[in-house]
Short mmCIF file of C-alpha atoms in Angstrom, two decimals:
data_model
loop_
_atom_site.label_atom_id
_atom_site.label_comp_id
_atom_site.label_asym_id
_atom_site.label_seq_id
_atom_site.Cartn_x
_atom_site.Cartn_y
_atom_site.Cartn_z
CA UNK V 1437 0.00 0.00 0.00
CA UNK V 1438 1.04 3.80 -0.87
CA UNK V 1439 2.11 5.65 1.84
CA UNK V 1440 3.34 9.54 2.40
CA UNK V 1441 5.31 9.95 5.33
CA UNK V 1442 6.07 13.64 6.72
CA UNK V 1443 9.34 14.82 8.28
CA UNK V 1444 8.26 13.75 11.61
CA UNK V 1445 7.52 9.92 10.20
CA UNK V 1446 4.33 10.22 10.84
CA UNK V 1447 1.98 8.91 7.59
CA UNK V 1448 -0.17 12.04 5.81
CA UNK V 1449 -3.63 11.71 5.82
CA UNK V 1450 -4.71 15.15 5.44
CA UNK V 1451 -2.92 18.98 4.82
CA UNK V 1452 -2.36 19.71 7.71
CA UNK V 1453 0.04 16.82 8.19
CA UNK V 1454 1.77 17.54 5.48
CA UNK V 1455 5.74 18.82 5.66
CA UNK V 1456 5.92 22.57 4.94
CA UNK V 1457 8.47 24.23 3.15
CA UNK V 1458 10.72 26.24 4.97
CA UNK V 1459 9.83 29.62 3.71
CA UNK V 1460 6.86 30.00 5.38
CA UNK V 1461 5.89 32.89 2.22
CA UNK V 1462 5.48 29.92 0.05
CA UNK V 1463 2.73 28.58 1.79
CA UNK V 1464 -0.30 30.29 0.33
CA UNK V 1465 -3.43 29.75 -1.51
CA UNK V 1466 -2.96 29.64 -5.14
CA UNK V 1467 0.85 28.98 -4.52
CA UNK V 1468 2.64 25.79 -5.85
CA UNK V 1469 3.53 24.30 -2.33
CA UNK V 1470 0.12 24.47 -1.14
CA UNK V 1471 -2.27 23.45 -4.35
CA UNK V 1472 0.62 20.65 -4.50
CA UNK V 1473 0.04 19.33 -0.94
CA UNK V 1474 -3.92 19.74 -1.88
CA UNK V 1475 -3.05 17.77 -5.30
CA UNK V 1476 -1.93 14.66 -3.04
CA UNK V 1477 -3.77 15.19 0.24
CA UNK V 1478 -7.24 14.63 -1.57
CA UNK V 1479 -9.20 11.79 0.17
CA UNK V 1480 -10.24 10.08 -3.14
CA UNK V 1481 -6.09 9.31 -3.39
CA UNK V 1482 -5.99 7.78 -0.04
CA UNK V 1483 -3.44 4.83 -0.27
CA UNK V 1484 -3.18 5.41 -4.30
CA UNK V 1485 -1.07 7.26 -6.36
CA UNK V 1486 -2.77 10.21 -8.44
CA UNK V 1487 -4.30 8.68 -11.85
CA UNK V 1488 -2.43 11.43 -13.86
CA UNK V 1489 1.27 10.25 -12.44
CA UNK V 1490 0.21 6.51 -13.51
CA UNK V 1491 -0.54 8.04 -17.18
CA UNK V 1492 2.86 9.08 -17.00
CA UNK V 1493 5.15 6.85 -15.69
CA UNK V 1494 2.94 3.28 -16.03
CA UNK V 1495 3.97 2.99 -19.95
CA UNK V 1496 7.39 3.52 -20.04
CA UNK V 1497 7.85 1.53 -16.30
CA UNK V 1498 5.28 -0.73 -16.90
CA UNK V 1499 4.02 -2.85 -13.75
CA UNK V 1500 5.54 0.31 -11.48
CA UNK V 1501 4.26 -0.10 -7.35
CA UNK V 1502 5.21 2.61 -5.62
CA UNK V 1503 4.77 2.18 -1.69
CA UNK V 1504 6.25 5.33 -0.02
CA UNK V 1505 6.13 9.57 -1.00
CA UNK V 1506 8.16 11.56 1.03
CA UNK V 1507 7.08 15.66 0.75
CA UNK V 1508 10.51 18.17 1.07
CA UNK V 1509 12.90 15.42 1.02
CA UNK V 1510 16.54 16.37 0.78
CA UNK V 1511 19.79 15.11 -1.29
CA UNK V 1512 23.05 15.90 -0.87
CA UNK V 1513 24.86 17.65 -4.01
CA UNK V 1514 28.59 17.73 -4.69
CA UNK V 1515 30.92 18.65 -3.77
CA UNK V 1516 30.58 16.06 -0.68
CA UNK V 1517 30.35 17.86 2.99
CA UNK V 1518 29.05 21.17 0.91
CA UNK V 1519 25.80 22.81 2.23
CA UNK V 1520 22.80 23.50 0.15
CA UNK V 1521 20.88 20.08 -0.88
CA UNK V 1522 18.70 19.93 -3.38
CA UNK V 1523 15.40 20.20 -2.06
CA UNK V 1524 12.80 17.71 -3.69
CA UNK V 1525 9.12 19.02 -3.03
CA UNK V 1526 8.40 15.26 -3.41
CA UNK V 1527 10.26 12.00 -3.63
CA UNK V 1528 8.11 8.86 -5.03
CA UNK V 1529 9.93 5.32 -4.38
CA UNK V 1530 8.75 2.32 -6.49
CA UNK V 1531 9.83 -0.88 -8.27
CA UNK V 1532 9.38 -1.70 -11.24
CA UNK V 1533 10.59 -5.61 -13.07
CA UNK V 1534 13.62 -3.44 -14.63
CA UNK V 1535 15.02 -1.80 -11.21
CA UNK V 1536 13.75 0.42 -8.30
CA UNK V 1537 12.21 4.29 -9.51
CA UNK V 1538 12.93 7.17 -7.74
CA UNK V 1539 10.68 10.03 -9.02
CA UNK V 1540 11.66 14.04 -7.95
CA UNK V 1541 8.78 16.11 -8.24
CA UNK V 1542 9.57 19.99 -9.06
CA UNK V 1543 5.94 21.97 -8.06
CA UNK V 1544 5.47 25.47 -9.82
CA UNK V 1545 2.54 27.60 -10.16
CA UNK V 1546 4.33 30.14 -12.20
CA UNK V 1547 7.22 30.54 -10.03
CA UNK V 1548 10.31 30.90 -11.74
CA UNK V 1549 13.18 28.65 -12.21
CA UNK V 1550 15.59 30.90 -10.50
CA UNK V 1551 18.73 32.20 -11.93
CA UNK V 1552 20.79 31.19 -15.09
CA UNK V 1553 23.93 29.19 -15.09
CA UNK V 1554 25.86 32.11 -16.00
CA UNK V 1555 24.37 34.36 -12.97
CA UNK V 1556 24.82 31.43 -10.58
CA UNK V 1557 28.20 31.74 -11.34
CA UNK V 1558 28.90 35.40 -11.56
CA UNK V 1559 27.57 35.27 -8.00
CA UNK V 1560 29.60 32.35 -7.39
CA UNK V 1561 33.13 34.09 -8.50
CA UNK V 1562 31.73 37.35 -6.30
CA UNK V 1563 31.44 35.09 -2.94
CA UNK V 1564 34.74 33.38 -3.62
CA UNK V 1565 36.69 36.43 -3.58
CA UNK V 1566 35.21 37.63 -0.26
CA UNK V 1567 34.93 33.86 1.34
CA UNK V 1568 37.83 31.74 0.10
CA UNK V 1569 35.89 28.31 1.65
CA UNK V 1570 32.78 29.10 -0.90
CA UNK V 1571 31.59 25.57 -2.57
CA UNK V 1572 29.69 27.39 -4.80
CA UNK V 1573 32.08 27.59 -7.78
CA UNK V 1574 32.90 23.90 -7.58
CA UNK V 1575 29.52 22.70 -6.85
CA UNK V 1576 28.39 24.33 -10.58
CA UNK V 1577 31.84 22.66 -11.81
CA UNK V 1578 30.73 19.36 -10.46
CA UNK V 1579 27.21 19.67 -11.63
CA UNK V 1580 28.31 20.39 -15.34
CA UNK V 1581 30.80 17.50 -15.18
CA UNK V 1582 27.77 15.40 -14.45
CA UNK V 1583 25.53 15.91 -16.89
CA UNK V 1584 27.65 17.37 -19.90
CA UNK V 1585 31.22 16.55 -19.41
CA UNK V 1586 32.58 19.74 -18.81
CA UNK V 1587 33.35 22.22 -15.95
CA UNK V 1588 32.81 25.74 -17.71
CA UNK V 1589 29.26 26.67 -18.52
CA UNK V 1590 30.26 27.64 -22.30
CA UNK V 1591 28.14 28.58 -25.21
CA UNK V 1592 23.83 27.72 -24.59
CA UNK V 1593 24.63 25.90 -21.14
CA UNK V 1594 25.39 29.48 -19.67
CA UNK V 1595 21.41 30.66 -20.22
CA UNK V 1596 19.76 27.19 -19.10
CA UNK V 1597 18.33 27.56 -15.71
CA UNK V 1598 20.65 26.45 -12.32
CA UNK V 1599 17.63 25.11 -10.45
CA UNK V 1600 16.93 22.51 -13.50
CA UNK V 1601 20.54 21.71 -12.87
CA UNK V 1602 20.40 21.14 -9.73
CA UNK V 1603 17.30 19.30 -9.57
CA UNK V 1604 18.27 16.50 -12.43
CA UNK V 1605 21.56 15.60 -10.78
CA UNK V 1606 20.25 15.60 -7.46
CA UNK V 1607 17.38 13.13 -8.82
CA UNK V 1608 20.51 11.33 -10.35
CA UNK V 1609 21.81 10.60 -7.28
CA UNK V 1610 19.18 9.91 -5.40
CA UNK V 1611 18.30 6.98 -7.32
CA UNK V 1612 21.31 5.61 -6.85
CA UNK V 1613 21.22 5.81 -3.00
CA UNK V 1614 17.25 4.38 -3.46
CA UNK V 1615 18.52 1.22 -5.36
CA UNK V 1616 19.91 0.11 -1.87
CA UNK V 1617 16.75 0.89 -0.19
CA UNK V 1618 14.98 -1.16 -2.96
CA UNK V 1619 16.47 -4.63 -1.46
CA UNK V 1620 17.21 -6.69 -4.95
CA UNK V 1621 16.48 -4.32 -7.77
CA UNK V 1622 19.10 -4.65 -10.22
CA UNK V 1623 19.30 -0.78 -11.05
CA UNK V 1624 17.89 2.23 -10.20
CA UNK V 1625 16.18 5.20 -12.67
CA UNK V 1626 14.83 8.45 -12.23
CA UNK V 1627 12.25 10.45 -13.46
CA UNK V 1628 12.70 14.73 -12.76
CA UNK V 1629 9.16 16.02 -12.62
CA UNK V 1630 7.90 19.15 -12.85
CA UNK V 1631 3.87 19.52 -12.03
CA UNK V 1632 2.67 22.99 -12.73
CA UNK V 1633 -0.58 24.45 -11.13
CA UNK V 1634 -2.60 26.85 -12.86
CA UNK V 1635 -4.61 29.12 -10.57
CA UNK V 1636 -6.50 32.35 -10.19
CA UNK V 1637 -3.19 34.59 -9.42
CA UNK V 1638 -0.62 32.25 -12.26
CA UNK V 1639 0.15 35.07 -15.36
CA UNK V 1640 0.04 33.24 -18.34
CA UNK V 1641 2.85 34.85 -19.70
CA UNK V 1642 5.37 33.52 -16.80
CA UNK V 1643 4.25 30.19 -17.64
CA UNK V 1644 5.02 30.50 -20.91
CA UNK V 1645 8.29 31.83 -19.80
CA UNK V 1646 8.68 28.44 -17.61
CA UNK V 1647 8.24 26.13 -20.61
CA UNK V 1648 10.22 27.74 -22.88
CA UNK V 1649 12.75 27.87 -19.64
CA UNK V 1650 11.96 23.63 -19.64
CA UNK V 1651 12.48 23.38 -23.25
CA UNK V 1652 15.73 25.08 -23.34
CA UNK V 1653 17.19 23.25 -20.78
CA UNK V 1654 15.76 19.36 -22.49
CA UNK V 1655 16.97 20.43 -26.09
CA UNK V 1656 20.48 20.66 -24.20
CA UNK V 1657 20.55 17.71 -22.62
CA UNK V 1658 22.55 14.54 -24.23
CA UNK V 1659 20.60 11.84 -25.78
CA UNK V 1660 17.23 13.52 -25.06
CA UNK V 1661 14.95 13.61 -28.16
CA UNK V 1662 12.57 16.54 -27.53
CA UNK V 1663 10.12 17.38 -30.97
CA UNK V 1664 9.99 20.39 -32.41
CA UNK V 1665 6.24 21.05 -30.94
CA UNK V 1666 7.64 20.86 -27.58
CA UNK V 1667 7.69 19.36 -24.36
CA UNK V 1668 4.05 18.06 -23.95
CA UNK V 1669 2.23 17.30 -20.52
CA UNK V 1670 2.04 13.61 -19.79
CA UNK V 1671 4.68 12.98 -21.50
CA UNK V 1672 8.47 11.79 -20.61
CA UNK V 1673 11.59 12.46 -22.48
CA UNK V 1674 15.01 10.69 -22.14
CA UNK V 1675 16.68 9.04 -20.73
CA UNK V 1676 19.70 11.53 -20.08
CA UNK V 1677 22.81 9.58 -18.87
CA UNK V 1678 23.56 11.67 -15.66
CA UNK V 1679 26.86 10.74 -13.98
CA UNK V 1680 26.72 10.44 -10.03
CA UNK V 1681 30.48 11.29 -9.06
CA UNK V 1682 32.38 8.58 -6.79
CA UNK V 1683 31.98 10.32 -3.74
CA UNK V 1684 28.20 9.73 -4.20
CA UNK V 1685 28.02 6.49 -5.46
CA UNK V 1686 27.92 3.19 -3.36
CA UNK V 1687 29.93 1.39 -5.24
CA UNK V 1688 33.04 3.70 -5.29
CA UNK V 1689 33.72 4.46 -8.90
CA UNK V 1690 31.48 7.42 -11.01
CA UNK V 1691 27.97 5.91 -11.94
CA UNK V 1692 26.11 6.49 -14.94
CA UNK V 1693 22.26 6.88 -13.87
CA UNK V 1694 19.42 7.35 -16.27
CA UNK V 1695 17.32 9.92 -15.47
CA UNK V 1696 14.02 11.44 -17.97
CA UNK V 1697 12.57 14.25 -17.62
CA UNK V 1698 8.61 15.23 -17.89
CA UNK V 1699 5.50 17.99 -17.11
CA UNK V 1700 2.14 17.34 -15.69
CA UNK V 1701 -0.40 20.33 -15.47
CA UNK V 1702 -3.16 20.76 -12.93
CA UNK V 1703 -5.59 23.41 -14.23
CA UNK V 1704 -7.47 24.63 -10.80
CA UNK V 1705 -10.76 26.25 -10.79
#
């Protein structure tokens, strides 16, 4: 049986159990955090997971069970030891016939995705000279190295969006750690998720802004076939072979980690 568990391990069965984010300012009606917990806090979906995530994920992971959710769930990023994980506004674990299936929801109304590559870093280079311990710098090195194969954000990579980064490679790598957890599955895969809200205060124009922000950053990645139309709700893309650096990976040595990438929208009333 599906289960979400809160922060406290304690199981969800309504909103008010579930984990808040830690700016309380994103807690608000009409807000991703809250029409999210809302989304899965519904009591038709107690015990099951939503119909629209099994129209996603059941035909390419065919005979998928997931039995836990886990709401604000953290992974560490490289460099290892460095603060700032990447915070998940959901974590799904399943299994699947192929391997265990760690899916990392992103939640948006029409929040943004943050800053570019190429601000990250500008901001990055500013902190370094006035903190010479700053992680930031190599933590954007390491993140590149992952997915692309290099450490300078050159060419397109410089205007994709850090936060998309950040959020595939952290998904990456927590699949790898949730293979363990899975007992005999033979591999682990990920899915990065983003599930957008629309509501009465979401500006259509930022959410176009958002998907073109998606598309950008899918057209980049390797070995990810994205049409010309467009990324289209309930639909995945990839795999993108994401590589979870030794430090992070159980068996010692750098680990290759397929990871796709996909969009549901929830059009609110």
């Amino acid at each position: 049986m599906f289960q979400l568990i809160n922060d406290k391990g304690n199981v969800i069965t309504h909103l008010d159990d579930w984990t808040r984010p830690k700016k309380k300012g994103q807690w608000k009606c009409g807000r991703s955090a809250m029409e999210f917990a809302r989304f899965w806090t519904d009591p038709q979906l107690s015990g099951i997971v939503p119909p629209d995530y099994e129209k996603l994920l059941y035909p390419v992971f065919p005979g998928i069970e997931f039995h836990e959710g886990r709401p604000e769930w953290s992974t560490s990023l490289p460099p290892k030891g460095s603060p700032g994980p990447r915070m998940h506004d959901l974590l799904l674990l399943g299994k699947w016939p192929s391997g265990s299936l760690t899916v990392c929801v992103e939640a948006k109304a029409d929040e943004n995705f943050g800053e570019t590559i190429s601000q990250y870093e500008k901001r990055a280079v500013r902190e370094l000279k006035s903190k010479e311990d700053s992680q930031m710098k190599t933590r954007l090195e390491d993140l590149l190295e992952c997915v692309w194969g290099v450490r300078q954000p050159t060419g397109s990579l410089s205007r994709l969006r850090y936060q998309l980064l950040h959020a595939l490679v952290g998904t990456a790598i927590q699949a790898l750690i949730d293979v363990g957890k899975a007992g005999n599955a033979p591999s682990g895969t990920g899915v990065l998720l983003v599930h957008v809200f629309e509501t009465c205060l979401t500006k259509k124009r930022k959410l176009e802004k958002n998907q073109q922000d998606l598309e950008r950053f899918g057209y980049a990645l390797p070995n990810v076939t994205i049409p010309a139309t467009g990324i289209v709700p309930g639909c995945l893309y990839g795999p993108a072979a994401v590589t979870v650096p030794v430090d992070f990976a159980p068996l010692g040595c750098p680990t290759l980690v397929n990871v796709y990438l996909g969009k549901l929208a929830t059009i609110l009333n």
